[in-house]
Amino acid sequence: MTEVTAAPQLTRKDFVSDQEVRWCPGCGDYAILAQMQRIMPELGIPKEKIVFVSGIGCSSRFPYYMDTYGIHSIHGRAPTLATGLKVANPDLAVWVITGDGDGLSIGGNHMLHVLRRNVDLNIVLFNNRIYGLTKGQYSPTSKPGHVTKSSPMGSVEQSFNPISVAIGAEATFVARSADRNTKHLADILTKAAAHKGTSFVEIYQNCNIYNDGEWLHVTEADVKDDNTLILEDGEPMIFGKDRDRGIRLNGLYPEVVQLGNGTTEKDLLVHDEQAEGPELAYLLSRLGPPEFPVPLGVFRSIERPTYEAQLADQGRRAREERGDGDLATLFHATDTWIVPEDSGWIPPEQRRDVSTEVSPSTPDYTPDIHHEVEQSELQALMEKRIATLDLPEPACVKAETTLAEAIELMQDRNLGCLLVTDDSDRIEGIFAQGDIFSQVARREMDMDTTTVGSLMTSDPTTLSRSAPIGHVLHMMAGHGFRHIPIVNGDGKPVALASFKSILGFLGDLLK
Amino acid sequence: MAETPAEATDDEGIEVVESIAVRFAGDSGDGSQIIGNEFANTSAILGNDISTLPDYPAEIRAPAGTLPGVSAFQVNLSSEEIYTPGDEPQVLVAMNPAALKANIDDLPPGGVLIANTDNFTRNNLRKAGYDQDPLGDGSLSSYRVAKIPLTTLHKEALKHLDGLSNRQIDIMKNMFCLGLVYWIFDRPIEPTIRMIEKKFAANPLVVEGNTTTMKAGYNFGETTEQFQYRYRVTKAPVEPGTYRTVNGAQAAALGLVTAATKAGLTLFYGSYPITPASSLLEELASLKNFDVRTFQAEDEIAAMGSTIGAAFGGALAATGTSGPGIALKSEAINLALVLELPMVICNFQRGGPSTGLPTKAEQSDLLQCMYGRNGESPMILVAAQSPADCFDTAIEAARLAIETMSPVFFMSDGYLVFSSEPWRIPDPDSIPEIPVTPWTNPNDFQPYSRNPDTLARPWALPGTPGLEHRVGGLAKQDGTGNVSYDPNDHQHMVGTLQEKVDRVADRIPEQSVDGPEWGDLLVVGWGSTYGAIRSAVQRSQQKGQKVAFAHVRYLNPFPRNLGDILLKYDKVLVPELNGGQLAHLLDAKYPLKVISYPKIQGQPFRISEITAKIDELLDS
């Protein structure tokens, strides 16, 4: 159980929530709730560290009435939520409240597995041998032959014995009490809370609406001593109002014996709740009317490492062996390779994607070539690639080239424009005749110090050689470009499509 | 000016190609997966872009030599960025007649077939359903066939090694095959030798056996006259950085651990083994030094329940499963929804309905995850598009979950889990923190008070004094969280849950489009079909078709601008590995009728299938 920390002394009232309790008047659940609220302050656990988790059913309303943390979950699944919660925060004291339908029918599978895992939880199963919330159908603990709304001719099912099931599922703490045996119940709940590992407590609980009186033989003052065997660790098994009867082992089988006439306490079975094997606990779980008294108390209480402690231990070991987790180390914990900076990669945002380039930004941009050109010519425009044009190689300069040098080059070679490339020969700008008119002519500029880089149009629109010739036409017509650089996959200029070359192509086409 | 030649031959007589796909096929015990993976890793290290696709049979070891037992692994190498494992292999390695029969239809004429003749026995031929030996009857004349007695050569190579059992020797024969393939593709064998030395460090004899036979395979290629063809795939221009290969399961595991670290939380992962999600459980179980707490539950429901419990307790909680598991978890998922606790639910989809095709990919759980629960149950859905993208998507799912205090579906599928691709390793410091602010103030604390922007409720962790409160699956009043059957309370709460999901659209990126902003056709995809659709659309764009591609990562809520985008195109095509589930959602939400292109064969789309569909739509 959770370490006890210095907390202000709490009282029963501190555990009573502001919610109105809505069980049927006379329900056994009231008594269980009262005992739970009574023992809580004595456990010394701050109430913010306590969580009650339930499934569905009358008993599962329980968390609403405890002023602790709580989850009212779905049918049968409380042990699963409690497990995840306890693994996430082992510091919490977690209680599971369930019933015979919730815990042994729809949630039967989870019950088996939470018990064998030994998660440090306290499971309290209210057994009233009936489905109450759904108004009176038989449950997995209803006796064979039980007549209910869903078994009008009697149940034909063998019932579960919850204690036997828990022992079979390797539970480390198994106990039983009854709703109206309040002192005993408080004692058992306290012991369950103290146990480290899964505690399983079956509580005989009376449903006064649909199965009234099921446990009278165990709870009524005048008969209960004769019908119950109170288990005490290390003590011989004596019972009866006059404490004159006992349980003796005859070979493999138990029998009820009358004390006296030579039969003494020494002949009786002595309870050992810490016995390593489950045999004695299982044998006791099978006792009951009519031949035997019903054992109440702790059937089995053994030590076994808890699930969450072992998990935490593995985490500690992993950190010792491999160090605290480091993301960079983890990411690289396999063969890696390095792609150097000069891999020729172009970021997507800098790529010239032909499809987007022909995409007009406004609908009115689309040249209506369908009407102007015959189908065959349209096809030629769309099918023939730029690569098939006889385009000149572009003249390339660097951004540092001076204006004087650039103009001289253009005059010498009769060029309409220059392409500006970076150190990797990728295109970074275009410098055209138009730039001379618009930028140079109107300003005073030193032709020998001004660079092309300061005057060029950066990041010009380009096309690839595999683009249809039609795309060049679209761009010239739509954007008024006179020159479009053609680049390869690396962004290096390989040709220059000029207005003149496209005119030539169109001229040939129309001939 | 000519186009760049697609093929050229260099001085050593090696054909230089832009991309090539190789398929290894054999019995599930033949190790096709291992050599396929090694081949992919070595190629990635050499700078090729790679994409792999394993094709597992559902049975772990179906009877040897039979068609159900055939396991295949395809690797696509490229000098360009690639998005899929390729449509058809150019090279097929068939370890036995069944492997040949199951795969030969995919090999185009002129393709290279390498067959292990040792396994073409009468018995194996019969098991594969061949009346006569296809290697001898001329039926394979359209392929370049290399008939090699791999097993004999392999045993010969190891005969000087004493101490290896026959079983060990048998297992190693795939390494001979790998050596040969390395020679054909001009790859170095050193990376694999390093791997062998590391993996079998405890057993020097096994290291020597594997290494010896792999070298023998390589040398066999060099000395025999049988191979007139070798290939070299040049490096792909990829973004500079440090790379490794990841499959989807690894990437998702790394993503969840990263999210937990960035949120400063313990990662809890509760899961029940199910194909193909088990690998995520296994990956995370090995990361205990990150304080990852894995819980192998007794069933799917317990896995979900434990995840809810862990979320209540303050962990970054996650679970993973496949469609049948989602079905079992549904009731508990609804509990998570109304408890308004943050968690990631990974759905690695497989073929359905029912047990369906456990090892094959399908996208048929979209509507299940959207709607497959009782009551009004709006859930946030995000989907990964590639193996490496599972990393980013897992982080995004966790971020949305915590920010919104909601369970979030992280959609992936069997194809992404098993496929691998290069992953550019990010700098962990560059990944944004995920802010987590548990509630601590007990004054006027209400468990269902709400953040005015996100509508998230407070995360009030057990252990915090003064915040004791109860939550549950019953209908409740907003603010107090008290159980309430009041009609107006219920309508208000159901509406609030919906509004909370709707508002996520304010905080996610707008939908982007690859291609023209408006035009003749928009292809819309989601999840693992990304690679095939993107490749197909690019090809169409290069042909000059006005086609664009929108890949939807956020499936609920959709990005705000998605509707506007759809309406900018004459036609909208939605290819999906299901009966048209995204198409259905789009039709329901937006005023248009999309064209659904369903494929439900347990196999990913081929690029050519989508290209053909695009052409068909644009021609009509």
mmCIF file of C-alpha atoms in Angstrom, chain A residues 95-223:
data_model
loop_
_atom_site.group_PDB
_atom_site.id
_atom_site.type_symbol
_atom_site.label_atom_id
_atom_site.label_comp_id
_atom_site.label_asym_id
_atom_site.label_seq_id
_atom_site.Cartn_x
_atom_site.Cartn_y
_atom_site.Cartn_z
ATOM 1 C CA TRP A 95 -9.838 0.632 -5.105
ATOM 2 C CA VAL A 96 -12.022 -1.259 -7.563
ATOM 3 C CA ILE A 97 -15.680 -1.596 -6.673
ATOM 4 C CA THR A 98 -17.541 -4.284 -8.582
ATOM 5 C CA GLY A 99 -20.349 -6.785 -8.372
ATOM 6 C CA ASP A 100 -21.059 -10.394 -9.284
ATOM 7 C CA GLY A 101 -22.278 -9.456 -12.767
ATOM 8 C CA ASP A 102 -19.762 -6.694 -13.442
ATOM 9 C CA GLY A 103 -16.756 -8.539 -12.041
ATOM 10 C CA LEU A 104 -17.460 -12.163 -12.874
ATOM 11 C CA SER A 105 -19.622 -12.069 -15.987
ATOM 12 C CA ILE A 106 -18.903 -9.218 -18.396
ATOM 13 C CA GLY A 107 -15.629 -8.420 -16.660
ATOM 14 C CA GLY A 108 -14.647 -11.983 -15.813
ATOM 15 C CA ASN A 109 -11.642 -11.998 -18.090
ATOM 16 C CA HIS A 110 -10.190 -8.830 -16.602
ATOM 17 C CA MET A 111 -10.757 -10.166 -13.094
ATOM 18 C CA LEU A 112 -8.670 -13.259 -13.816
ATOM 19 C CA HIS A 113 -5.818 -11.292 -15.314
ATOM 20 C CA VAL A 114 -5.629 -8.485 -12.802
ATOM 21 C CA LEU A 115 -5.434 -11.079 -10.037
ATOM 22 C CA ARG A 116 -2.635 -13.078 -11.620
ATOM 23 C CA ARG A 117 -0.668 -9.912 -12.389
ATOM 24 C CA ASN A 118 -0.906 -8.830 -8.774
ATOM 25 C CA VAL A 119 -1.358 -5.135 -9.508
ATOM 26 C CA ASP A 120 -1.502 -3.356 -6.137
ATOM 27 C CA LEU A 121 -5.256 -2.729 -6.095
ATOM 28 C CA ASN A 122 -8.045 -3.469 -3.661
ATOM 29 C CA ILE A 123 -10.955 -5.154 -5.402
ATOM 30 C CA VAL A 124 -14.213 -5.274 -3.523
ATOM 31 C CA LEU A 125 -16.865 -7.477 -5.111
ATOM 32 C CA PHE A 126 -20.411 -7.005 -3.872
ATOM 33 C CA ASN A 127 -22.068 -10.389 -4.338
ATOM 34 C CA ASN A 128 -25.863 -10.314 -4.224
ATOM 35 C CA ARG A 129 -26.368 -13.195 -6.668
ATOM 36 C CA ILE A 130 -28.618 -11.140 -8.934
ATOM 37 C CA TYR A 131 -28.592 -8.402 -11.548
ATOM 38 C CA GLY A 132 -30.100 -5.484 -9.696
ATOM 39 C CA LEU A 133 -29.620 -2.477 -11.943
ATOM 40 C CA THR A 134 -31.185 -4.297 -14.895
ATOM 41 C CA LYS A 135 -33.989 -5.366 -12.571
ATOM 42 C CA GLY A 136 -33.661 -8.953 -11.620
ATOM 43 C CA GLN A 137 -31.967 -11.384 -13.993
ATOM 44 C CA TYR A 138 -29.819 -14.247 -12.711
ATOM 45 C CA SER A 139 -26.076 -13.636 -12.332
ATOM 46 C CA PRO A 140 -23.024 -15.913 -12.567
ATOM 47 C CA THR A 141 -23.235 -16.456 -8.815
ATOM 48 C CA SER A 142 -26.970 -17.221 -8.759
ATOM 49 C CA LYS A 143 -27.572 -20.747 -7.512
ATOM 50 C CA PRO A 144 -28.597 -23.420 -10.028
ATOM 51 C CA GLY A 145 -32.356 -23.504 -10.221
ATOM 52 C CA HIS A 146 -32.718 -19.881 -9.174
ATOM 53 C CA VAL A 147 -35.977 -18.534 -10.553
ATOM 54 C CA THR A 148 -35.546 -15.002 -11.870
ATOM 55 C CA LYS A 149 -37.137 -12.888 -14.575
ATOM 56 C CA SER A 150 -34.752 -14.352 -17.134
ATOM 57 C CA SER A 151 -34.910 -17.871 -15.701
ATOM 58 C CA PRO A 152 -38.624 -18.391 -15.008
ATOM 59 C CA MET A 153 -38.114 -22.161 -14.825
ATOM 60 C CA GLY A 154 -34.914 -21.841 -12.824
ATOM 61 C CA SER A 155 -31.346 -21.170 -13.856
ATOM 62 C CA VAL A 156 -29.686 -24.120 -15.566
ATOM 63 C CA GLU A 157 -26.201 -22.727 -15.007
ATOM 64 C CA GLN A 158 -23.581 -23.848 -12.542
ATOM 65 C CA SER A 159 -22.646 -20.818 -10.487
ATOM 66 C CA PHE A 160 -19.214 -19.365 -9.797
ATOM 67 C CA ASN A 161 -17.715 -19.381 -6.358
ATOM 68 C CA PRO A 162 -15.897 -16.017 -6.358
ATOM 69 C CA ILE A 163 -13.351 -17.083 -3.743
ATOM 70 C CA SER A 164 -12.489 -20.255 -5.686
ATOM 71 C CA VAL A 165 -12.184 -18.235 -8.874
ATOM 72 C CA ALA A 166 -9.831 -15.735 -7.235
ATOM 73 C CA ILE A 167 -7.651 -18.469 -5.773
ATOM 74 C CA GLY A 168 -7.579 -20.235 -9.145
ATOM 75 C CA ALA A 169 -6.487 -16.980 -10.732
ATOM 76 C CA GLU A 170 -3.428 -16.862 -8.437
ATOM 77 C CA ALA A 171 -4.694 -14.003 -6.273
ATOM 78 C CA THR A 172 -2.355 -13.108 -3.422
ATOM 79 C CA PHE A 173 -5.047 -11.840 -1.039
ATOM 80 C CA VAL A 174 -8.503 -13.406 -0.909
ATOM 81 C CA ALA A 175 -11.087 -12.644 1.750
ATOM 82 C CA ARG A 176 -14.818 -12.675 2.416
ATOM 83 C CA SER A 177 -17.142 -10.701 4.634
ATOM 84 C CA ALA A 178 -20.795 -9.684 4.754
ATOM 85 C CA ASP A 179 -22.541 -6.331 4.583
ATOM 86 C CA ARG A 180 -24.216 -6.515 7.958
ATOM 87 C CA ASN A 181 -21.242 -7.960 9.869
ATOM 88 C CA THR A 182 -19.952 -4.436 10.138
ATOM 89 C CA LYS A 183 -17.061 -4.934 12.511
ATOM 90 C CA HIS A 184 -15.771 -7.919 10.577
ATOM 91 C CA LEU A 185 -16.225 -6.049 7.312
ATOM 92 C CA ALA A 186 -14.231 -3.053 8.555
ATOM 93 C CA ASP A 187 -11.473 -5.387 9.697
ATOM 94 C CA ILE A 188 -11.295 -7.190 6.357
ATOM 95 C CA LEU A 189 -11.298 -3.957 4.348
ATOM 96 C CA THR A 190 -8.462 -2.655 6.509
ATOM 97 C CA LYS A 191 -6.464 -5.826 5.915
ATOM 98 C CA ALA A 192 -7.138 -5.632 2.180
ATOM 99 C CA ALA A 193 -5.863 -2.061 2.133
ATOM 100 C CA ALA A 194 -2.698 -3.094 3.943
ATOM 101 C CA HIS A 195 -1.919 -5.925 1.524
ATOM 102 C CA LYS A 196 0.657 -5.182 -1.138
ATOM 103 C CA GLY A 197 -0.664 -6.676 -4.373
ATOM 104 C CA THR A 198 -4.191 -7.326 -5.586
ATOM 105 C CA SER A 199 -6.601 -7.803 -2.700
ATOM 106 C CA PHE A 200 -9.824 -9.558 -3.563
ATOM 107 C CA VAL A 201 -12.681 -9.168 -1.101
ATOM 108 C CA GLU A 202 -16.050 -10.799 -1.676
ATOM 109 C CA ILE A 203 -18.819 -9.168 0.332
ATOM 110 C CA TYR A 204 -22.121 -10.918 0.753
ATOM 111 C CA GLN A 205 -24.505 -8.090 0.019
ATOM 112 C CA ASN A 206 -28.241 -8.195 0.251
ATOM 113 C CA CYS A 207 -30.409 -6.964 -2.613
ATOM 114 C CA ASN A 208 -33.655 -6.380 -0.800
ATOM 115 C CA ILE A 209 -35.570 -5.804 -4.009
ATOM 116 C CA TYR A 210 -34.668 -8.680 -6.308
ATOM 117 C CA ASN A 211 -33.017 -11.291 -4.090
ATOM 118 C CA ASP A 212 -33.910 -10.431 -0.541
ATOM 119 C CA GLY A 213 -32.625 -12.641 2.247
ATOM 120 C CA GLU A 214 -29.974 -14.455 0.242
ATOM 121 C CA TRP A 215 -27.435 -14.189 3.078
ATOM 122 C CA LEU A 216 -29.677 -14.266 6.116
ATOM 123 C CA HIS A 217 -28.009 -17.433 7.372
ATOM 124 C CA VAL A 218 -24.732 -15.518 7.518
ATOM 125 C CA THR A 219 -25.966 -12.178 8.812
ATOM 126 C CA GLU A 220 -28.834 -12.813 11.226
ATOM 127 C CA ALA A 221 -27.713 -12.558 14.820
ATOM 128 C CA ASP A 222 -29.498 -15.703 15.994
ATOM 129 C CA VAL A 223 -28.114 -18.054 13.355
#
